[in-house]
Each structure stands twice: as C-alpha cells, then as structure tokens.
mmCIF file of C-alpha atoms and ligand atoms in Angstrom:
data_model
loop_
_atom_site.group_PDB
_atom_site.id
_atom_site.type_symbol
_atom_site.label_atom_id
_atom_site.label_comp_id
_atom_site.label_asym_id
_atom_site.label_seq_id
_atom_site.Cartn_x
_atom_site.Cartn_y
_atom_site.Cartn_z
ATOM 1 C CA MET A 18 15.180 2.712 -28.949
ATOM 2 C CA GLU A 19 11.496 1.907 -28.517
ATOM 3 C CA LYS A 20 9.112 4.894 -28.438
ATOM 4 C CA ILE A 21 6.049 4.731 -26.206
ATOM 5 C CA LYS A 22 3.374 7.392 -25.854
ATOM 6 C CA CYS A 23 2.235 6.437 -22.379
ATOM 7 C CA LEU A 24 4.247 4.228 -20.065
ATOM 8 C CA VAL A 25 2.628 3.008 -16.860
ATOM 9 C CA ILE A 26 4.943 1.779 -14.118
ATOM 10 C CA GLY A 27 3.180 -0.499 -11.650
ATOM 11 C CA SER A 28 0.263 -2.904 -11.824
ATOM 12 C CA GLY A 29 -1.960 -2.355 -8.804
ATOM 13 C CA PRO A 30 -5.434 -0.779 -9.017
ATOM 14 C CA ALA A 31 -3.910 2.628 -9.854
ATOM 15 C CA GLY A 32 -1.683 1.357 -12.676
ATOM 16 C CA TYR A 33 -4.340 -0.797 -14.323
ATOM 17 C CA THR A 34 -7.021 1.880 -14.058
ATOM 18 C CA ALA A 35 -4.621 4.386 -15.629
ATOM 19 C CA ALA A 36 -3.996 1.825 -18.387
ATOM 20 C CA ILE A 37 -7.745 1.308 -18.994
ATOM 21 C CA TYR A 38 -8.327 5.047 -19.379
ATOM 22 C CA ALA A 39 -5.162 5.629 -21.408
ATOM 23 C CA SER A 40 -6.111 2.776 -23.765
ATOM 24 C CA ARG A 41 -9.565 4.161 -24.342
ATOM 25 C CA ALA A 42 -7.983 7.552 -25.062
ATOM 26 C CA GLY A 43 -5.868 5.952 -27.780
ATOM 27 C CA LEU A 44 -2.542 6.376 -25.990
ATOM 28 C CA ASN A 45 -1.526 2.713 -26.483
ATOM 29 C CA PRO A 46 -0.195 2.371 -22.946
ATOM 30 C CA VAL A 47 2.432 -0.154 -21.980
ATOM 31 C CA VAL A 48 2.311 -1.332 -18.374
ATOM 32 C CA TYR A 49 5.460 -2.532 -16.668
ATOM 33 C CA ALA A 50 4.067 -4.801 -13.979
ATOM 34 C CA GLY A 51 7.142 -4.566 -11.758
ATOM 35 C CA PRO A 52 8.522 -6.836 -9.051
ATOM 36 C CA GLU A 53 5.165 -7.326 -7.290
ATOM 37 C CA PRO A 54 2.596 -7.698 -10.098
ATOM 38 C CA GLY A 55 -0.859 -6.834 -8.843
ATOM 39 C CA GLY A 56 0.538 -4.921 -5.870
ATOM 40 C CA GLN A 57 -0.616 -5.165 -2.275
ATOM 41 C CA LEU A 58 -3.971 -6.739 -3.130
ATOM 42 C CA MET A 59 -2.118 -9.906 -4.024
ATOM 43 C CA LEU A 60 -1.465 -10.242 -0.281
ATOM 44 C CA THR A 61 -5.091 -9.999 0.799
ATOM 45 C CA THR A 62 -7.904 -12.518 0.715
ATOM 46 C CA ASP A 63 -11.484 -11.287 0.424
ATOM 47 C CA VAL A 64 -12.086 -7.726 -0.742
ATOM 48 C CA GLU A 65 -15.571 -6.652 0.262
ATOM 49 C CA ASN A 66 -15.352 -2.893 -0.032
ATOM 50 C CA PHE A 67 -14.637 -2.433 -3.728
ATOM 51 C CA PRO A 68 -17.850 -1.279 -5.406
ATOM 52 C CA GLY A 69 -19.138 -3.523 -8.152
ATOM 53 C CA TYR A 70 -18.409 -6.818 -6.425
ATOM 54 C CA PRO A 71 -21.609 -7.384 -4.409
ATOM 55 C CA ASP A 72 -20.433 -10.792 -3.184
ATOM 56 C CA GLY A 73 -16.845 -9.707 -2.532
ATOM 57 C CA VAL A 74 -13.844 -10.928 -4.472
ATOM 58 C CA LEU A 75 -10.437 -12.365 -3.661
ATOM 59 C CA GLY A 76 -7.656 -9.746 -3.950
ATOM 60 C CA PRO A 77 -5.636 -11.721 -6.542
ATOM 61 C CA GLN A 78 -8.800 -12.420 -8.567
ATOM 62 C CA MET A 79 -9.676 -8.743 -8.563
ATOM 63 C CA MET A 80 -6.223 -7.859 -9.864
ATOM 64 C CA GLU A 81 -6.588 -10.483 -12.593
ATOM 65 C CA ASP A 82 -9.882 -8.792 -13.549
ATOM 66 C CA PHE A 83 -8.180 -5.373 -13.629
ATOM 67 C CA LYS A 84 -5.447 -6.773 -15.860
ATOM 68 C CA LYS A 85 -7.911 -8.469 -18.217
ATOM 69 C CA GLN A 86 -9.902 -5.278 -18.558
ATOM 70 C CA ALA A 87 -6.781 -3.218 -19.283
ATOM 71 C CA GLU A 88 -5.648 -5.751 -21.893
ATOM 72 C CA ARG A 89 -9.095 -5.927 -23.488
ATOM 73 C CA MET A 90 -8.934 -2.151 -23.953
ATOM 74 C CA GLY A 91 -5.588 -2.543 -25.691
ATOM 75 C CA ALA A 92 -2.955 -2.043 -22.983
ATOM 76 C CA GLU A 93 0.165 -4.161 -23.234
ATOM 77 C CA VAL A 94 1.330 -5.617 -19.943
ATOM 78 C CA ARG A 95 5.002 -6.541 -19.645
ATOM 79 C CA HIS A 96 6.370 -8.594 -16.798
ATOM 80 C CA GLU A 97 9.602 -6.795 -16.393
ATOM 81 C CA VAL A 98 11.159 -4.434 -13.880
ATOM 82 C CA ILE A 99 12.319 -0.913 -14.652
ATOM 83 C CA THR A 100 15.720 -0.244 -13.170
ATOM 84 C CA LYS A 101 16.547 3.274 -14.344
ATOM 85 C CA VAL A 102 14.762 6.430 -15.377
ATOM 86 C CA ASP A 103 16.070 9.689 -16.746
ATOM 87 C CA PHE A 104 13.535 12.508 -16.484
ATOM 88 C CA SER A 105 16.008 15.284 -17.280
ATOM 89 C CA GLY A 106 14.931 15.840 -20.878
ATOM 90 C CA ASP A 107 11.752 16.562 -22.815
ATOM 91 C CA VAL A 108 11.274 12.877 -23.544
ATOM 92 C CA HIS A 109 11.642 10.480 -20.652
ATOM 93 C CA LEU A 110 14.193 7.707 -20.875
ATOM 94 C CA ILE A 111 13.510 4.385 -19.234
ATOM 95 C CA THR A 112 15.749 1.315 -18.949
ATOM 96 C CA THR A 113 14.523 -2.135 -17.948
ATOM 97 C CA GLU A 114 16.429 -4.839 -16.087
ATOM 98 C CA MET A 115 17.029 -6.604 -19.409
ATOM 99 C CA GLY A 116 18.671 -3.451 -20.747
ATOM 100 C CA HIS A 117 15.742 -2.550 -22.992
ATOM 101 C CA GLU A 118 15.625 1.230 -23.592
ATOM 102 C CA ILE A 119 12.464 3.228 -24.035
ATOM 103 C CA GLU A 120 11.615 6.831 -24.874
ATOM 104 C CA ALA A 121 8.304 7.671 -23.221
ATOM 105 C CA GLU A 122 6.361 10.815 -23.999
ATOM 106 C CA SER A 123 4.395 10.471 -20.803
ATOM 107 C CA VAL A 124 4.958 8.352 -17.719
ATOM 108 C CA ILE A 125 2.401 7.356 -15.100
ATOM 109 C CA ILE A 126 3.985 6.166 -11.876
ATOM 110 C CA ALA A 127 1.871 3.711 -9.903
ATOM 111 C CA THR A 128 4.558 1.809 -8.040
ATOM 112 C CA GLY A 129 2.632 1.821 -4.769
ATOM 113 C CA ALA A 130 3.926 1.401 -1.272
ATOM 114 C CA SER A 131 4.918 -1.741 0.533
ATOM 115 C CA ALA A 132 3.790 -2.448 4.062
ATOM 116 C CA LYS A 133 6.625 -2.810 6.520
ATOM 117 C CA TRP A 134 6.661 -6.122 8.343
ATOM 118 C CA LEU A 135 8.130 -7.232 11.648
ATOM 119 C CA GLY A 136 10.426 -9.728 9.944
ATOM 120 C CA LEU A 137 9.430 -12.796 11.961
ATOM 121 C CA GLU A 138 9.357 -16.257 10.423
ATOM 122 C CA SER A 139 5.959 -16.884 12.052
ATOM 123 C CA GLU A 140 4.645 -13.662 10.521
ATOM 124 C CA GLN A 141 5.534 -14.906 7.030
ATOM 125 C CA ARG A 142 4.114 -18.352 7.675
ATOM 126 C CA LEU A 143 0.758 -17.070 8.971
ATOM 127 C CA MET A 144 0.350 -14.302 6.389
ATOM 128 C CA ASN A 145 -3.344 -14.149 5.388
ATOM 129 C CA LYS A 146 -4.054 -16.741 8.063
ATOM 130 C CA GLY A 147 -4.631 -14.093 10.680
ATOM 131 C CA VAL A 148 -1.624 -11.888 9.914
ATOM 132 C CA SER A 149 -2.561 -8.772 7.974
ATOM 133 C CA ALA A 150 -1.285 -5.280 7.259
ATOM 134 C CA CYS A 151 -4.747 -3.870 6.576
ATOM 135 C CA ALA A 152 -7.407 -3.627 9.266
ATOM 136 C CA VAL A 153 -9.889 -2.053 6.881
ATOM 137 C CA CYS A 154 -9.495 -5.028 4.520
ATOM 138 C CA ASP A 155 -9.418 -7.885 7.006
ATOM 139 C CA GLY A 156 -10.804 -6.646 10.341
ATOM 140 C CA PHE A 157 -14.301 -7.778 9.438
ATOM 141 C CA PHE A 158 -13.250 -11.434 9.501
ATOM 142 C CA PHE A 159 -12.463 -11.232 13.221
ATOM 143 C CA ARG A 160 -15.777 -9.877 14.451
ATOM 144 C CA ASP A 161 -16.169 -10.302 18.221
ATOM 145 C CA GLN A 162 -12.745 -11.887 18.548
ATOM 146 C CA VAL A 163 -9.575 -10.737 20.314
ATOM 147 C CA VAL A 164 -6.831 -9.322 18.093
ATOM 148 C CA ALA A 165 -3.446 -7.615 18.352
ATOM 149 C CA LEU A 166 -2.315 -4.565 16.461
ATOM 150 C CA VAL A 167 1.348 -3.579 16.322
ATOM 151 C CA GLY A 168 2.466 0.039 16.019
ATOM 152 C CA GLY A 169 2.021 3.393 17.664
ATOM 153 C CA GLY A 170 1.706 5.844 14.778
ATOM 154 C CA ASP A 171 -1.363 7.467 13.216
ATOM 155 C CA THR A 172 -2.034 4.447 11.029
ATOM 156 C CA ALA A 173 -1.914 2.113 14.026
ATOM 157 C CA ALA A 174 -4.188 4.416 16.031
ATOM 158 C CA GLU A 175 -6.630 4.708 13.140
ATOM 159 C CA GLU A 176 -6.652 0.957 12.571
ATOM 160 C CA ALA A 177 -7.006 0.177 16.283
ATOM 161 C CA LEU A 178 -10.044 2.469 16.433
ATOM 162 C CA TYR A 179 -11.470 0.895 13.289
ATOM 163 C CA LEU A 180 -10.990 -2.594 14.739
ATOM 164 C CA SER A 181 -12.455 -1.569 18.100
ATOM 165 C CA LYS A 182 -15.845 -1.153 16.419
ATOM 166 C CA ILE A 183 -15.772 -4.716 15.135
ATOM 167 C CA VAL A 184 -13.787 -6.956 17.448
ATOM 168 C CA LYS A 185 -14.127 -7.841 21.115
ATOM 169 C CA LYS A 186 -10.742 -6.464 22.159
ATOM 170 C CA VAL A 187 -7.613 -4.965 20.605
ATOM 171 C CA TYR A 188 -4.219 -5.343 22.242
ATOM 172 C CA MET A 189 -2.183 -2.466 20.831
ATOM 173 C CA ILE A 190 1.455 -3.530 21.004
ATOM 174 C CA VAL A 191 3.725 -0.483 21.291
ATOM 175 C CA ARG A 192 7.479 -0.865 21.402
ATOM 176 C CA ARG A 193 8.178 2.286 23.445
ATOM 177 C CA ASP A 194 6.449 3.970 26.374
ATOM 178 C CA GLU A 195 4.723 6.517 24.161
ATOM 179 C CA LEU A 196 2.739 6.714 20.963
ATOM 180 C CA ARG A 197 3.994 8.477 17.869
ATOM 181 C CA ALA A 198 0.417 9.228 16.751
ATOM 182 C CA SER A 199 -1.025 12.764 16.815
ATOM 183 C CA LYS A 200 -2.453 13.941 20.138
ATOM 184 C CA ILE A 201 -6.045 13.715 18.977
ATOM 185 C CA MET A 202 -5.587 10.118 17.832
ATOM 186 C CA GLN A 203 -3.803 9.238 21.079
ATOM 187 C CA LYS A 204 -6.727 10.632 23.040
ATOM 188 C CA ARG A 205 -9.238 8.598 21.048
ATOM 189 C CA VAL A 206 -7.237 5.414 21.509
ATOM 190 C CA MET A 207 -6.859 5.984 25.255
ATOM 191 C CA GLU A 208 -10.571 6.635 25.609
ATOM 192 C CA SER A 209 -11.610 3.411 23.910
ATOM 193 C CA ASP A 210 -12.571 0.717 26.387
ATOM 194 C CA LYS A 211 -11.922 -1.930 23.722
ATOM 195 C CA ILE A 212 -8.248 -1.021 23.223
ATOM 196 C CA GLU A 213 -5.568 -2.034 25.722
ATOM 197 C CA ILE A 214 -2.139 -0.582 25.044
ATOM 198 C CA VAL A 215 0.723 -2.924 25.883
ATOM 199 C CA TRP A 216 3.717 -0.604 26.365
ATOM 200 C CA ASN A 217 7.422 -1.330 25.837
ATOM 201 C CA THR A 218 6.527 -4.551 24.126
ATOM 202 C CA GLN A 219 7.377 -6.390 20.943
ATOM 203 C CA ILE A 220 6.047 -9.575 19.430
ATOM 204 C CA LYS A 221 8.618 -12.311 19.751
ATOM 205 C CA GLU A 222 6.578 -14.915 17.940
ATOM 206 C CA ILE A 223 3.134 -15.298 16.426
ATOM 207 C CA LEU A 224 1.695 -18.585 17.639
ATOM 208 C CA GLY A 225 -0.402 -21.007 15.618
ATOM 209 C CA ASP A 226 -0.077 -23.780 13.132
ATOM 210 C CA GLN A 227 -2.731 -23.336 10.422
ATOM 211 C CA PHE A 228 -3.884 -19.905 11.601
ATOM 212 C CA VAL A 229 -3.060 -17.343 14.292
ATOM 213 C CA GLU A 230 -3.836 -18.605 17.783
ATOM 214 C CA GLY A 231 -1.849 -16.186 19.920
ATOM 215 C CA VAL A 232 1.298 -14.146 20.389
ATOM 216 C CA LYS A 233 4.389 -14.436 22.526
ATOM 217 C CA LEU A 234 5.274 -10.956 23.763
ATOM 218 C CA ILE A 235 8.442 -9.593 25.248
ATOM 219 C CA ASN A 236 8.480 -6.550 27.492
ATOM 220 C CA THR A 237 11.838 -5.043 26.604
ATOM 221 C CA LYS A 238 11.966 -2.788 29.663
ATOM 222 C CA GLU A 239 11.383 -5.501 32.229
ATOM 223 C CA ASN A 240 12.728 -8.319 30.092
ATOM 224 C CA THR A 241 9.674 -10.454 30.757
ATOM 225 C CA GLU A 242 7.674 -12.629 28.390
ATOM 226 C CA LYS A 243 4.017 -13.536 28.240
ATOM 227 C CA GLU A 244 1.593 -15.226 25.860
ATOM 228 C CA ILE A 245 -1.862 -14.014 24.884
ATOM 229 C CA GLU A 246 -4.482 -16.030 23.008
ATOM 230 C CA LEU A 247 -5.934 -14.139 20.078
ATOM 231 C CA ALA A 248 -7.131 -14.627 16.520
ATOM 232 C CA ALA A 249 -5.288 -12.060 14.413
ATOM 233 C CA VAL A 250 -2.240 -9.825 14.299
ATOM 234 C CA PHE A 251 -2.469 -6.555 12.393
ATOM 235 C CA VAL A 252 0.865 -4.988 11.584
ATOM 236 C CA ALA A 253 0.676 -1.192 11.244
ATOM 237 C CA ILE A 254 4.274 -0.060 11.559
ATOM 238 C CA GLY A 255 4.327 2.066 8.449
ATOM 239 C CA HIS A 256 4.655 1.760 4.706
ATOM 240 C CA LYS A 257 7.528 2.451 2.388
ATOM 241 C CA PRO A 258 6.619 4.109 -0.885
ATOM 242 C CA ASN A 259 8.398 2.523 -3.835
ATOM 243 C CA THR A 260 10.107 5.654 -5.071
ATOM 244 C CA ASP A 261 13.857 4.958 -4.860
ATOM 245 C CA LEU A 262 14.036 4.919 -8.644
ATOM 246 C CA PHE A 263 12.804 8.499 -8.921
ATOM 247 C CA LYS A 264 14.818 10.183 -6.155
ATOM 248 C CA GLU A 265 16.993 12.183 -8.492
ATOM 249 C CA TYR A 266 14.115 13.776 -10.381
ATOM 250 C CA LEU A 267 10.845 13.919 -8.490
ATOM 251 C CA GLU A 268 9.787 15.918 -5.454
ATOM 252 C CA MET A 269 8.974 13.759 -2.473
ATOM 253 C CA ASP A 270 7.994 14.399 1.119
ATOM 254 C CA ASP A 271 10.274 13.438 3.997
ATOM 255 C CA GLN A 272 8.987 9.849 3.893
ATOM 256 C CA GLY A 273 9.537 9.433 0.172
ATOM 257 C CA TYR A 274 5.935 9.807 -1.042
ATOM 258 C CA LEU A 275 5.719 11.575 -4.399
ATOM 259 C CA ILE A 276 4.237 15.038 -4.301
ATOM 260 C CA THR A 277 1.563 15.825 -6.855
ATOM 261 C CA GLU A 278 0.140 19.210 -7.726
ATOM 262 C CA LYS A 279 -3.122 20.097 -6.042
ATOM 263 C CA SER A 280 -6.225 18.814 -7.893
ATOM 264 C CA SER A 281 -4.120 16.860 -10.375
ATOM 265 C CA MET A 282 -1.753 13.944 -10.570
ATOM 266 C CA LYS A 283 1.105 16.025 -12.032
ATOM 267 C CA THR A 284 4.544 15.682 -10.487
ATOM 268 C CA ASN A 285 7.178 18.427 -10.712
ATOM 269 C CA VAL A 286 8.389 16.978 -14.034
ATOM 270 C CA GLU A 287 6.279 17.717 -17.094
ATOM 271 C CA GLY A 288 4.725 14.605 -18.564
ATOM 272 C CA VAL A 289 5.303 12.524 -15.435
ATOM 273 C CA PHE A 290 2.251 11.724 -13.326
ATOM 274 C CA ALA A 291 1.818 9.750 -10.121
ATOM 275 C CA CYS A 292 -1.199 7.900 -8.750
ATOM 276 C CA GLY A 293 -2.164 5.420 -6.066
ATOM 277 C CA ASP A 294 -0.324 4.711 -2.833
ATOM 278 C CA VAL A 295 2.993 6.039 -4.134
ATOM 279 C CA GLN A 296 1.522 9.515 -3.562
ATOM 280 C CA ASP A 297 -1.098 8.761 -0.903
ATOM 281 C CA LYS A 298 -0.255 7.956 2.682
ATOM 282 C CA VAL A 299 -3.676 8.781 4.057
ATOM 283 C CA TYR A 300 -6.417 6.795 2.288
ATOM 284 C CA ARG A 301 -4.533 3.848 0.730
ATOM 285 C CA GLN A 302 -7.607 2.035 -0.542
ATOM 286 C CA ALA A 303 -7.960 0.118 -3.795
ATOM 287 C CA VAL A 304 -10.855 2.315 -4.789
ATOM 288 C CA THR A 305 -9.003 5.576 -4.103
ATOM 289 C CA ALA A 306 -5.934 4.255 -5.922
ATOM 290 C CA ALA A 307 -8.123 3.371 -8.911
ATOM 291 C CA GLY A 308 -9.660 6.855 -8.798
ATOM 292 C CA THR A 309 -6.290 8.569 -8.927
ATOM 293 C CA GLY A 310 -5.198 6.175 -11.705
ATOM 294 C CA CYS A 311 -8.099 7.489 -13.767
ATOM 295 C CA MET A 312 -7.073 11.079 -12.965
ATOM 296 C CA ALA A 313 -3.450 10.448 -13.950
ATOM 297 C CA ALA A 314 -4.491 9.016 -17.338
ATOM 298 C CA LEU A 315 -6.791 11.969 -18.005
ATOM 299 C CA ASP A 316 -3.942 14.337 -17.080
ATOM 300 C CA ALA A 317 -1.560 12.449 -19.386
ATOM 301 C CA GLU A 318 -4.090 12.570 -22.209
ATOM 302 C CA ARG A 319 -4.483 16.352 -21.794
ATOM 303 C CA TYR A 320 -0.722 16.829 -21.595
ATOM 304 C CA LEU A 321 -0.119 14.886 -24.810
ATOM 305 C CA ALA A 322 -2.956 16.671 -26.594
ATOM 306 C CA GLU A 323 -1.548 20.078 -25.612
ATOM 307 C CA LYS A 324 1.893 18.981 -26.725
ATOM 308 C CA GLY A 325 0.419 17.934 -30.042
ATOM 309 C CA ALA A 326 1.743 14.408 -29.597
HETATM 310 P P1 NDP B 672 4.833 6.038 11.429
HETATM 311 O O1 NDP B 672 6.197 5.877 10.904
HETATM 312 O O2 NDP B 672 4.356 7.378 11.810
HETATM 313 O O3 NDP B 672 4.668 5.119 12.732
HETATM 314 C C1 NDP B 672 5.136 3.808 12.747
HETATM 315 C C2 NDP B 672 4.876 3.220 14.118
HETATM 316 O O4 NDP B 672 5.278 1.851 14.096
HETATM 317 C C3 NDP B 672 5.653 3.891 15.232
HETATM 318 O O5 NDP B 672 4.899 3.871 16.409
HETATM 319 C C4 NDP B 672 6.888 3.000 15.354
HETATM 320 O O6 NDP B 672 7.458 2.996 16.637
HETATM 321 C C5 NDP B 672 6.278 1.646 15.073
HETATM 322 N N1 NDP B 672 7.262 0.700 14.550
HETATM 323 C C6 NDP B 672 8.091 0.861 13.498
HETATM 324 N N2 NDP B 672 8.826 -0.249 13.280
HETATM 325 C C7 NDP B 672 8.453 -1.120 14.247
HETATM 326 C C8 NDP B 672 8.851 -2.438 14.563
HETATM 327 N N3 NDP B 672 9.762 -3.091 13.848
HETATM 328 N N4 NDP B 672 8.266 -3.050 15.627
HETATM 329 C C9 NDP B 672 7.336 -2.416 16.355
HETATM 330 N N5 NDP B 672 6.898 -1.165 16.101
HETATM 331 C C10 NDP B 672 7.466 -0.521 15.056
HETATM 332 O O7 NDP B 672 3.896 5.322 10.326
HETATM 333 P P2 NDP B 672 2.335 5.509 10.054
HETATM 334 O O8 NDP B 672 1.994 4.567 8.970
HETATM 335 O O9 NDP B 672 1.549 5.417 11.304
HETATM 336 O O10 NDP B 672 2.194 6.983 9.508
HETATM 337 C C11 NDP B 672 2.957 7.430 8.378
HETATM 338 C C12 NDP B 672 2.630 8.894 8.103
HETATM 339 O O11 NDP B 672 1.296 9.019 7.629
HETATM 340 C C13 NDP B 672 2.695 9.780 9.366
HETATM 341 O O12 NDP B 672 3.192 11.033 9.000
HETATM 342 C C14 NDP B 672 1.263 9.891 9.793
HETATM 343 O O13 NDP B 672 0.999 11.049 10.559
HETATM 344 C C15 NDP B 672 0.555 9.892 8.445
HETATM 345 N N6 NDP B 672 -0.821 9.404 8.570
HETATM 346 C C16 NDP B 672 -1.825 10.309 8.621
HETATM 347 C C17 NDP B 672 -3.119 9.903 8.746
HETATM 348 C C18 NDP B 672 -4.181 10.923 8.778
HETATM 349 O O14 NDP B 672 -3.872 12.110 8.670
HETATM 350 N N7 NDP B 672 -5.424 10.537 8.909
HETATM 351 C C19 NDP B 672 -3.499 8.487 8.854
HETATM 352 C C20 NDP B 672 -2.360 7.614 8.803
HETATM 353 C C21 NDP B 672 -1.085 8.070 8.674
HETATM 354 P P3 NDP B 672 8.382 4.210 17.141
HETATM 355 O O15 NDP B 672 7.440 5.323 17.445
HETATM 356 O O16 NDP B 672 9.038 3.615 18.331
HETATM 357 O O17 NDP B 672 9.335 4.519 16.020
#
C-alpha cells in the first residue's frame, strides 16, 4: 500500500492552493484531480475578479496556471478518481477507481460543488455562449442588455440583484408562485425596478444558434407559452456539494456541505480537512476557495507537526 503524507482530493482553486502550500511545507502532496479536473472554472470564460490578473484570464487558463504552480512546487497531480475512503482509523485509507490503495496521514478535501442545471439540450449547446451558472463571473459581459435568471432561492435573489446593477433588465424565472429566498432578499428583489419576476414559469427552450438570443417560456399554471428576446440565461437553481464519498464519516449540513470547525478547516475527523466550495455555500468565489485551500494546508501542516509525522 502506498503511503502519502498529504493527499489532496480535488483540483479547483482550493485543491491547487492547498497543494502549493503543502508542497512548500515539505508535505509532498499528491493531488487527485478527480472527474472534473480544474473544477467549475473550466466552465467559465473570462475571469476578471481574481487578483493578480490585471487583464483578466480565461478560467481554463487560470486553472492550468494553478496546476503548473503546484507542480513547480513539487506537488504530484494524478488524473484519477477516488472511489472509496475509510476515515475510521488513525491513518486514512483511500481507494482509487483503478483499485490503487493509499494510506494518507492527512487528507485535504477540495471536491467542490457542481452547479445544478435545467437539463435542456439548448442549455448544454449554448453553455458559455450566454448560458452561465455564475452572475458574478459573467454578468459583466451583458452590460445594458436584457437577461434571464432562473431560480427563486437566496442565490437567485442575490444574483438577480447583482445583475440588476449591470444589465438593463432581469427576468427572474420562478417555477412556483413564491420565492424560496429569505424575506429580506425577497423584499430587495421586489423593490428593484430592474427585476421582473415571471411566476409559475419554466424555460422550455433557450433560443439561439451561436449564442443566446432568447427563451421560450411555459407558464405551467395557465399552460401558455411565450418567447422573450434576451442575451443571457443565468441558472441559479442551487449547487450540489460533491460529498457523497464522505457521507459515512464526515459531518455535513442538511444540504451535504461539509462542516468545518470555526476559524479552521478541520472536519470532525482528525487529520481530514476541507476547503473551497465543498464547505462554502455562501461566497463560492475562486479567490475565497483559494484562501481556504491555504488555510487547510496550514492546518494539515500543524496537525502533522503535532503528530510528529
Ligand atoms: P435553494 O435550494 O435554496 O433554491 C433553489 C431555487 O431554485 C428554488 O427557488 C427552487 O425552486 C429553484 N429550482 C430548483 N430546481 C429547479 C428547476 N429544475 N427549475 C427551476 N427552478 C428550480 O438553492 P440556493 O443556491 O439559492 O441556496 C442554497 C442554500 O444556501 C440556502 O440555504 C440558502 O439560504 C443559502 N444561501 C445563503 C446566502 C447568504 O446567506 N447570503 C446566499 C446564497 C445561498 P423551488 O423553490 O420551487 O424548489
């Protein structure tokens, strides 16, 4: 069985930042890149809000830079998926899809969260061509244009309000006749003269050939359809943290996000740390994920030092 001092699961900004710090601390980290190497940033185009890139950078390019930096510091990146963990003992046992078995003294979980999508063919086809799951990332590109935003939760409300400061108009497409968002967020949305809520409605199809040109909507209460011309569709119907693998061992909230101890990245299992979107449903930014990746590596370093490893 292979022995690893610091195993990082996941290869988004959190995982690679953890690997950079763990490498520099001499922990010889091994990163398992997982089923979506690079994470959610691989699905975005220009990133303009990550400090250090004054001219912006493409999401996939930025993740390539993260990877290069981690490797230059000495991290080993493996393109394999972990299929089983056993956190019941002092040393953590990990099995990969190829059946490779590892004993890890510390584990940093950075498996992220995946945006939920509507599941339409047109949504897939126009991804990054006006279809986005991140208003903060992509809203800027639709300045003074008309856009749609799907969802009625806190994220949708927050993103609709964010967009309302940039775009000409936001159609907020809500599938029921009420919002799930907190009262305060509902009030803010209702008070915005740039946001029009379209109740009891779902998107039947996103229209456009090369890029988004409109949406075909269906009012499920009245069973009527209509089309609206617009330039972008933001999907904000929730995220799913990638934590199924850890259910048996780690404390999670009711939505499956890992719970970390206050002011640290420690989970309830000694030597197992979590960082990035897998434990953050509020901020979800590359820069915050990177910050918590740094914290997790520093926590792992301290843990191993105290253990005398
Ligand atoms: P939620 O699960 O709370 O809301 C998802 C929304 O999307 C609901 O309105 C839901 O409708 C709708 N929806 C789900 N699936 C579909 C679909 N297929 N088609 C159309 N609409 C759909 O997710 P959020 O991401 O908004 O929030 C997750 C958690 O994070 C919540 O606990 C929230 O409070 C929290 N949060 C807190 C923030 C803060 O404190 N600042 C900011 C953002 C999130 P329906 O209501 O009909 O199910």
